[in-house]
PDB file of C-alpha atoms in Angstrom:
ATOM      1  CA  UNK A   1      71.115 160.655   0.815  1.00  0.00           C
ATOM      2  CA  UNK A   2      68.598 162.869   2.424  1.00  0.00           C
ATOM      3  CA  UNK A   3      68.900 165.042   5.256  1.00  0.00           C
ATOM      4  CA  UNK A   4      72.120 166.345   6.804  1.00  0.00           C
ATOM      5  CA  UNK A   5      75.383 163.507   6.893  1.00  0.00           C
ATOM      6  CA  UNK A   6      78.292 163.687   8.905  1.00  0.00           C
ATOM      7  CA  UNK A   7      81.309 161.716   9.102  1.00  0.00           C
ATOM      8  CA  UNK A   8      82.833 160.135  10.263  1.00  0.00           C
ATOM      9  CA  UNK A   9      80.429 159.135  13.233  1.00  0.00           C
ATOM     10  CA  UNK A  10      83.274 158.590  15.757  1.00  0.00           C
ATOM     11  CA  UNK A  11      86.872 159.669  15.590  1.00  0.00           C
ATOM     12  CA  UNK A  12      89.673 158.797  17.834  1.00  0.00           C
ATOM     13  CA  UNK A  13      92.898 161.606  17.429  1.00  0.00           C
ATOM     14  CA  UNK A  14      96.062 162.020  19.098  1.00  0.00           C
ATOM     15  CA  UNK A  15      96.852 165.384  19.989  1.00  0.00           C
ATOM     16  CA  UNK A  16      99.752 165.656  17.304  1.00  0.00           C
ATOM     17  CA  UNK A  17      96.826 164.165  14.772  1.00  0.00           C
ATOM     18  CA  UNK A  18      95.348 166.523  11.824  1.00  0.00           C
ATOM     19  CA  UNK A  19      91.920 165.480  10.943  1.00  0.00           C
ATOM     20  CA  UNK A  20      88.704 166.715   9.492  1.00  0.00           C
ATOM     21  CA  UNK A  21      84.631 166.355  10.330  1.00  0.00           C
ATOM     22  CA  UNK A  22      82.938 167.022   7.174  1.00  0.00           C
ATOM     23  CA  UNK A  23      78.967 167.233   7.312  1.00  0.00           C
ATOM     24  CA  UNK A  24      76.821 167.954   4.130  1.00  0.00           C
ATOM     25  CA  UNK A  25      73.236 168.769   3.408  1.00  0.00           C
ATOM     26  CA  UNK A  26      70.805 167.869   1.002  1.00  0.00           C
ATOM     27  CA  UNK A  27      68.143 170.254   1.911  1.00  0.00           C
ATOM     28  CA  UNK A  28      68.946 173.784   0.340  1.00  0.00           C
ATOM     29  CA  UNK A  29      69.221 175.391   2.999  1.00  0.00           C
ATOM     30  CA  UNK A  30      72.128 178.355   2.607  1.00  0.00           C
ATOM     31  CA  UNK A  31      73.110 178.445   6.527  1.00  0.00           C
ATOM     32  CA  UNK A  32      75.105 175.934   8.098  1.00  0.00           C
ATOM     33  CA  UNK A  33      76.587 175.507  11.267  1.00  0.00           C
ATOM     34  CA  UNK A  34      79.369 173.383  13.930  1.00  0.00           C
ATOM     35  CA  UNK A  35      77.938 173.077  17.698  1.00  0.00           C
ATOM     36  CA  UNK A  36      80.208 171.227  20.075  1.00  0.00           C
ATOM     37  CA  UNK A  37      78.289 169.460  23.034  1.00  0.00           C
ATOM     38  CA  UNK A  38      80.738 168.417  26.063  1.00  0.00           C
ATOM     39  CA  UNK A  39      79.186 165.604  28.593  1.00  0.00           C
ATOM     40  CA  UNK A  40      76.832 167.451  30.597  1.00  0.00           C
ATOM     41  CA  UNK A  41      77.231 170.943  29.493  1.00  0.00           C
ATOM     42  CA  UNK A  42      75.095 172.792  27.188  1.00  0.00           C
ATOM     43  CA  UNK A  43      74.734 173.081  23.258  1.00  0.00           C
ATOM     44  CA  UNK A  44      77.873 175.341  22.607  1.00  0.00           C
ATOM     45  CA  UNK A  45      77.747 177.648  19.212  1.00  0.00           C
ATOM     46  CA  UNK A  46      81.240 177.343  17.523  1.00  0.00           C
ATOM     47  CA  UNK A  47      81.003 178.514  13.704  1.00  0.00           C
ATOM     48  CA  UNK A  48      77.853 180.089  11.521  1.00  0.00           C
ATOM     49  CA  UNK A  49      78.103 180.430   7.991  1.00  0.00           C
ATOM     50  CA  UNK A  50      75.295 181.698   5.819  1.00  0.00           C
ATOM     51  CA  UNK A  51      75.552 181.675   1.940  1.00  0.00           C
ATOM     52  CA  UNK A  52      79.331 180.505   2.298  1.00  0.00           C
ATOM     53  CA  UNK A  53      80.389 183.425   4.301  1.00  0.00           C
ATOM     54  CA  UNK A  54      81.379 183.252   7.585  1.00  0.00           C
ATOM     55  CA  UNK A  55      79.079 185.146  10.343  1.00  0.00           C
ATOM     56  CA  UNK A  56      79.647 183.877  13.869  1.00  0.00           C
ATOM     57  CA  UNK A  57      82.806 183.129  15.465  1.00  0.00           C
ATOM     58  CA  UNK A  58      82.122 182.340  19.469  1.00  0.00           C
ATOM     59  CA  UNK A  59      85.583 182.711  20.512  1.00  0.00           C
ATOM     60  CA  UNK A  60      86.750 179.608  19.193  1.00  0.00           C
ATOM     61  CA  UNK A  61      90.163 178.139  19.710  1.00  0.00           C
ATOM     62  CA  UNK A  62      91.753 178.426  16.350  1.00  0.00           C
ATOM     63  CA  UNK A  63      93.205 174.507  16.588  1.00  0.00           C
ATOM     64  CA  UNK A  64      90.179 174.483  15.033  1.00  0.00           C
ATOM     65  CA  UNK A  65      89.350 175.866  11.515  1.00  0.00           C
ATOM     66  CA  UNK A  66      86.108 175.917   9.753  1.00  0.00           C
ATOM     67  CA  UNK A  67      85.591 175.438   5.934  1.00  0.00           C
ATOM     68  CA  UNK A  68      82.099 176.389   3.556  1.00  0.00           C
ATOM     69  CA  UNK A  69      83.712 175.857  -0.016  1.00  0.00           C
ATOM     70  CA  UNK A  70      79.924 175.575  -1.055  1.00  0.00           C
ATOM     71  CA  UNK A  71      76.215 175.846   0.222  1.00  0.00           C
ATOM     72  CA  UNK A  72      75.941 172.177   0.371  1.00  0.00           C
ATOM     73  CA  UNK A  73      79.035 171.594   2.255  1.00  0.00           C
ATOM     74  CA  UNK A  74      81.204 172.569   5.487  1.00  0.00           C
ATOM     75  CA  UNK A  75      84.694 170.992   7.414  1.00  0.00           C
ATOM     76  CA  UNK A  76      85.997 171.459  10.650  1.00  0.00           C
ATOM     77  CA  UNK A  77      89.676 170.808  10.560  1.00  0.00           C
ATOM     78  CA  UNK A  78      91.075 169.687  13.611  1.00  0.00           C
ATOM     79  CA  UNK A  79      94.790 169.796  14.406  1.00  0.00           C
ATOM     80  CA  UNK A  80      96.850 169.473  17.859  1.00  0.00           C
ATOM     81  CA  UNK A  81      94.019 168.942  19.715  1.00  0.00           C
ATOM     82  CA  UNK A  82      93.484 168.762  23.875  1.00  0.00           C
ATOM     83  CA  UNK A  83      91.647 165.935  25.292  1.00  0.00           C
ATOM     84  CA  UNK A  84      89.322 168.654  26.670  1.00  0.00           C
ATOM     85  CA  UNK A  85      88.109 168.800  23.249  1.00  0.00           C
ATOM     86  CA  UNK A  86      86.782 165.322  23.115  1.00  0.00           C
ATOM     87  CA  UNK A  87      82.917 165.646  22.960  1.00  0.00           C
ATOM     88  CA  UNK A  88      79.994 165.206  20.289  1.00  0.00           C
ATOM     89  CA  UNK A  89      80.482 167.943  17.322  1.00  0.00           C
ATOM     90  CA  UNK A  90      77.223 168.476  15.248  1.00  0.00           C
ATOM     91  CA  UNK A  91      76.539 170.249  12.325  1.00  0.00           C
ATOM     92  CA  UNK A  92      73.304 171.784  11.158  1.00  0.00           C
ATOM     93  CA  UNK A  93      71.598 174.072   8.590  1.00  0.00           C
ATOM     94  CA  UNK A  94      68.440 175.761   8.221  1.00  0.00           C
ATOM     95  CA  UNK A  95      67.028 177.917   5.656  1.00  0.00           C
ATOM     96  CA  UNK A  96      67.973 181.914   6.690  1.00  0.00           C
ATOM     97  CA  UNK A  97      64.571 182.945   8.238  1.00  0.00           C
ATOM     98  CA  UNK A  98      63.834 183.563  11.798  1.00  0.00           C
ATOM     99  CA  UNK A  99      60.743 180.976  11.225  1.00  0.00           C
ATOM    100  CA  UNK A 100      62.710 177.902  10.174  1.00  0.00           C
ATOM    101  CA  UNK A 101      64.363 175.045  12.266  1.00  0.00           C
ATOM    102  CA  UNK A 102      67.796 173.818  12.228  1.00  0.00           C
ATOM    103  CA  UNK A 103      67.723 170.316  11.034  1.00  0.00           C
ATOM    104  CA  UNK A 104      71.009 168.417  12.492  1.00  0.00           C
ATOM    105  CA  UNK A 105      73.516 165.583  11.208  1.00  0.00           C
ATOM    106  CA  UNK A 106      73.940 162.540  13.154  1.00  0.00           C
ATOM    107  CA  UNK A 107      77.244 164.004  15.270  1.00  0.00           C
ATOM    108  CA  UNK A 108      81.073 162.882  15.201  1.00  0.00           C
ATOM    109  CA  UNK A 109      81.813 161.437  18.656  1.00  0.00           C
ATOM    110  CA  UNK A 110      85.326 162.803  18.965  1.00  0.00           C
ATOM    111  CA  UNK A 111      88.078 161.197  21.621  1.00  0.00           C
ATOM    112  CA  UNK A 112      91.471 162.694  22.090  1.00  0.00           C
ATOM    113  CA  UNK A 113      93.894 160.866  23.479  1.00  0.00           C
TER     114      UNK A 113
ATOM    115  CA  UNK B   1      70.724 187.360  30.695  1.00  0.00           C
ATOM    116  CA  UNK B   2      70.245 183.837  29.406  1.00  0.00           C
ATOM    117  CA  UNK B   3      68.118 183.987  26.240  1.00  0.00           C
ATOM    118  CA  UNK B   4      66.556 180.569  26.799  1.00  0.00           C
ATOM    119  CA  UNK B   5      66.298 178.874  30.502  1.00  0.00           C
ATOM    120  CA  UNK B   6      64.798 175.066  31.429  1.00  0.00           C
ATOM    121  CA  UNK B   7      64.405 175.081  34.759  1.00  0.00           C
ATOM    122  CA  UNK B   8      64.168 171.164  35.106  1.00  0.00           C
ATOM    123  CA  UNK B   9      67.006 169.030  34.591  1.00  0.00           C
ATOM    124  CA  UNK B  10      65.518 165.482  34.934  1.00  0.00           C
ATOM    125  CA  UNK B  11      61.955 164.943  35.324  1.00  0.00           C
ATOM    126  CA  UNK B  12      60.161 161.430  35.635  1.00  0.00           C
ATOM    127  CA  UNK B  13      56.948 160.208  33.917  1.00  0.00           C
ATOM    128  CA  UNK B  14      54.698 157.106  34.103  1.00  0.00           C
ATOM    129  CA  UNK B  15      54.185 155.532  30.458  1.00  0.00           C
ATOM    130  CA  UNK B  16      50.801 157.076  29.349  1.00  0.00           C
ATOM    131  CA  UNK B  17      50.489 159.888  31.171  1.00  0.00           C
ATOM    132  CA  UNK B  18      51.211 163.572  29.839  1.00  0.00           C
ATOM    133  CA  UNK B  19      54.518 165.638  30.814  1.00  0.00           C
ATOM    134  CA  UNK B  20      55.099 169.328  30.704  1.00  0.00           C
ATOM    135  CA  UNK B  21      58.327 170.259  30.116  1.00  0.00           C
ATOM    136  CA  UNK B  22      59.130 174.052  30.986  1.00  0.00           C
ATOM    137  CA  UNK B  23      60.519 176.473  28.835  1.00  0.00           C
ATOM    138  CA  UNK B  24      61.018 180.436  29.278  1.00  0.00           C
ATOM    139  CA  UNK B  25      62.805 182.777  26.826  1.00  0.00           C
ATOM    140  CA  UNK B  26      63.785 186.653  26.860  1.00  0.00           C
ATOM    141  CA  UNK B  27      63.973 188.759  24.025  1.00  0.00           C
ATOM    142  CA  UNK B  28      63.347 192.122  22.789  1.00  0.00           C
ATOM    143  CA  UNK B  29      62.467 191.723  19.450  1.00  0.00           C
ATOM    144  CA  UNK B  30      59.158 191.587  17.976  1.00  0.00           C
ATOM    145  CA  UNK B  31      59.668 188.543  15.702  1.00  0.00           C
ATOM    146  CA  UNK B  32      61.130 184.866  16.723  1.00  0.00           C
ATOM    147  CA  UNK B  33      60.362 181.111  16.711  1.00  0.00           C
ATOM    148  CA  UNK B  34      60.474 179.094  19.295  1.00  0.00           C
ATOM    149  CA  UNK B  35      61.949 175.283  18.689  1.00  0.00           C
ATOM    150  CA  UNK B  36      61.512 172.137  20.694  1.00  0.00           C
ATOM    151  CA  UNK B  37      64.380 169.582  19.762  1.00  0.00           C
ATOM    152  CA  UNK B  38      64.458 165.505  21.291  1.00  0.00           C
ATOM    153  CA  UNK B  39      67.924 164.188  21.683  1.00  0.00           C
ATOM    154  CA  UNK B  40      68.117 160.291  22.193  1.00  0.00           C
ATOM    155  CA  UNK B  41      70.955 158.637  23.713  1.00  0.00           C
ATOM    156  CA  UNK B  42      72.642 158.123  20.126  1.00  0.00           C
ATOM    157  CA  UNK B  43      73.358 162.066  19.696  1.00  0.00           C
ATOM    158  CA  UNK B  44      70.838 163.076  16.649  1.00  0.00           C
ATOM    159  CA  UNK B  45      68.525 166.531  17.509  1.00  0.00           C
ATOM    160  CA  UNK B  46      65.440 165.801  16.058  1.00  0.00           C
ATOM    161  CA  UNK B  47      63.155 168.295  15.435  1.00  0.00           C
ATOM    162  CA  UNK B  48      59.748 168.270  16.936  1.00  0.00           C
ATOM    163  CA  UNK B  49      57.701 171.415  16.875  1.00  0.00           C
ATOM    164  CA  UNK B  50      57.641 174.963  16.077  1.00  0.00           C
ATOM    165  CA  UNK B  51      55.666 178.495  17.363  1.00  0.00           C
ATOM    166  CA  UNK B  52      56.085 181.860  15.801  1.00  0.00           C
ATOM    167  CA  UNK B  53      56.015 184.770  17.669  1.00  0.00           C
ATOM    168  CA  UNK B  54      53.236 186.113  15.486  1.00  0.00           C
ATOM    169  CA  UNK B  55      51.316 182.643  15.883  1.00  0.00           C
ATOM    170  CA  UNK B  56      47.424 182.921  17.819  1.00  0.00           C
ATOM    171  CA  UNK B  57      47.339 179.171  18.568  1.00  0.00           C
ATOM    172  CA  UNK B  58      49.522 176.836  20.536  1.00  0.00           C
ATOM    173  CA  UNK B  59      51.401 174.666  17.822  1.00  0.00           C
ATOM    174  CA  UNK B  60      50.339 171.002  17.442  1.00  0.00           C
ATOM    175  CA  UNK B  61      52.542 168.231  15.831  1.00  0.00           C
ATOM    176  CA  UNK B  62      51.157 164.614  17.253  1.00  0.00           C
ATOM    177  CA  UNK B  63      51.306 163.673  20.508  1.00  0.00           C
ATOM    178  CA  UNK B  64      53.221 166.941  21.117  1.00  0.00           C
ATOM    179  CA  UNK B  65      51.699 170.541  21.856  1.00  0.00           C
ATOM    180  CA  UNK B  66      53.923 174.015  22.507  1.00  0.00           C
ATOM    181  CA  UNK B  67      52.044 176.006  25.493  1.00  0.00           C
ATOM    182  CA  UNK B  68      52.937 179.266  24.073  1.00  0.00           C
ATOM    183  CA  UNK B  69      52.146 182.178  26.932  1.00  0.00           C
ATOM    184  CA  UNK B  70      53.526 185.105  25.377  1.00  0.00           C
ATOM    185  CA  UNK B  71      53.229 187.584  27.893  1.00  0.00           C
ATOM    186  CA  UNK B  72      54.561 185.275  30.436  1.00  0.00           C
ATOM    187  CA  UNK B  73      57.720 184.744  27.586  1.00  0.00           C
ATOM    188  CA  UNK B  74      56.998 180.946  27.919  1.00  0.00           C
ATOM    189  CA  UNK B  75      57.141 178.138  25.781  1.00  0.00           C
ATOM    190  CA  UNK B  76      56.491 174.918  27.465  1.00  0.00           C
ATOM    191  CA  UNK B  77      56.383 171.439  25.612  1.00  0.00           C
ATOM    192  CA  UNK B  78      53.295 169.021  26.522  1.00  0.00           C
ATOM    193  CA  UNK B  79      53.686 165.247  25.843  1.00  0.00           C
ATOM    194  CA  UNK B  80      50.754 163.777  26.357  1.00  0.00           C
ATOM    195  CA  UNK B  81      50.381 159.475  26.060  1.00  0.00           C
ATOM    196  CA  UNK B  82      54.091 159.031  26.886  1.00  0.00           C
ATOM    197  CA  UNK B  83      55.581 156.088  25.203  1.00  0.00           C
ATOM    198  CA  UNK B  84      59.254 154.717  26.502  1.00  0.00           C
ATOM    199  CA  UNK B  85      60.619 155.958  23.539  1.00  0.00           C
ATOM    200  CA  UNK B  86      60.459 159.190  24.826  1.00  0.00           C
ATOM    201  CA  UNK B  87      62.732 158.764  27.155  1.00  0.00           C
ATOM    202  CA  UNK B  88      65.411 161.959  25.617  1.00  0.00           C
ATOM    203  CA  UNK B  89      66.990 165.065  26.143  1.00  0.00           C
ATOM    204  CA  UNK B  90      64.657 167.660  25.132  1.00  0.00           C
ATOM    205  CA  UNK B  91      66.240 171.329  24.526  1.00  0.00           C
ATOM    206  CA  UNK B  92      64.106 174.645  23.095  1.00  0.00           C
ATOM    207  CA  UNK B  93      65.554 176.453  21.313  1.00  0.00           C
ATOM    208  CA  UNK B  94      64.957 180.317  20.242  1.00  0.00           C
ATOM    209  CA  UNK B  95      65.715 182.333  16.651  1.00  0.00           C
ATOM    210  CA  UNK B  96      65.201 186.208  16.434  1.00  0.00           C
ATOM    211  CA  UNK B  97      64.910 187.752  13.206  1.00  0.00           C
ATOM    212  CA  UNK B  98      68.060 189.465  13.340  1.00  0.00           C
ATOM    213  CA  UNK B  99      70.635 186.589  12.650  1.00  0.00           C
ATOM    214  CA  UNK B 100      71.038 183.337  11.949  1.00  0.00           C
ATOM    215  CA  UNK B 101      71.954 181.756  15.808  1.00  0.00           C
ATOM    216  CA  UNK B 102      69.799 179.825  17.405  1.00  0.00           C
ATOM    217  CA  UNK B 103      69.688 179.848  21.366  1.00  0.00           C
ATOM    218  CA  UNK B 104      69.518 176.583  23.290  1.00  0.00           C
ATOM    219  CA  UNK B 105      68.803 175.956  26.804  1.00  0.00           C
ATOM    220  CA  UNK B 106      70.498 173.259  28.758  1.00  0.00           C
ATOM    221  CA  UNK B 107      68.282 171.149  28.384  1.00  0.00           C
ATOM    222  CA  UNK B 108      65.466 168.386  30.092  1.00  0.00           C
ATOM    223  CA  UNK B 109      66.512 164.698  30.762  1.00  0.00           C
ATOM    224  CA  UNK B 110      63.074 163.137  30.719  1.00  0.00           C
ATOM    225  CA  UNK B 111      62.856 159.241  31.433  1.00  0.00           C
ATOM    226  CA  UNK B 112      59.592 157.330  31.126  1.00  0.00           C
ATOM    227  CA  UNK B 113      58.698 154.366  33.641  1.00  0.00           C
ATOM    228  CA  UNK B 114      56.766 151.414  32.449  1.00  0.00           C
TER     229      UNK B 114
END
């Protein structure tokens, strides 16, 4: 595996549901972070971590929690979800310089029912 | 103040012909980079080019180029030959040296006519 995975790809949850996204990266980078991107709005910022430590927190509902047990590796747990959460959740991570790109996972489509 | 604003929601190209896509940022410090990112219809960002605040000459990667007017704090993406394929969501993107967030503006629907 190369790059940055995510699964799963799509999820469908009821609101009572617990679930988890879980992205990893192959790259060595030491920042990683969860974006949540709603039909027709714009990239939203949800959760930064940089070497395993949490740095951003953009006012996130806390039905969601983030987990970075290692450089390689973050969750978002999910639990009583709204349906205004469904939307396309992406992870990312880039190397902790201003002059390097975020390279991005394939997304979890997420429906709540 | 929003960091990073595209003006153009949707634009339109023929197949072939070149497409600017605009791009203007606002910052105060010294030192950033300045991202262009293609989303397809299946969801992946892909990264496509990069300019450094402290770079002389517009960035080149391919078919695309990064009109970098610093004074004018823009950052504008040029396509030129546009295949179908590049039919996308296109979103710059901005990282200052303090921090690790990037800043993404809402982003360019482009759609390319045969």
């Amino acid at each position: 595996e190369t790059g940055v995975t995510q699964t799963p790809r799509h999820l469908v949850m009821g609101m009572t549901n617990k679930k988890s996204l879980k992205c990893e990266q192959h790259l060595g980078h030491n920042a990683m972070y969860w974006y949540k991107q709603s039909a027709k709005k714009p990239l939203e910022l949800m959760f930064v971590y940089s070497l395993e430590e949490r740095v951003e927190n953009n006012s996130v509902p806390s039905r969601f929690s983030p987990e970075c047990p290692n450089s390689s590796h973050l969750f978002l747990h999910l639990h009583t979800l709204q349906p205004e959460d469904s939307a396309l959740y992406l992870c990312a991570s880039s190397q902790g310089s201003w002059g390097n790109e975020q390279f991005f996972g394939p997304g979890t489509r997420l429906t709540v029912l | 103040a929003q960091k990073i604003t595209q003006t153009q929601p949707g634009m339109f190209v023929q197949e072939k012909e070149a497409v600017t896509l605009d791009c203007t940022y606002d910052t105060s410090d010294p030192s950033y980079g300045l991202f262009w990112y293609k989303q397809p219809s299946s969801g992946e960002m892909i990264f496509l080019i990069y300019q450094g605040s402290y770079d002389q000459q517009n960035a080149t990667e391919g078919r695309y180029s990064l009109n970098f007017q610093k004074a004018r704090k823009s950052a504008n993406l040029v396509i030129s030959a546009s295949q179908l394929g590049d039919s996308a969501m296109y979103f710059c993107a901005m990282r200052e040296l303090t921090g690790n967030q990037f800043y993404f503006g809402t982003g360019t629907s482009l759609t390319v006519i045969p």
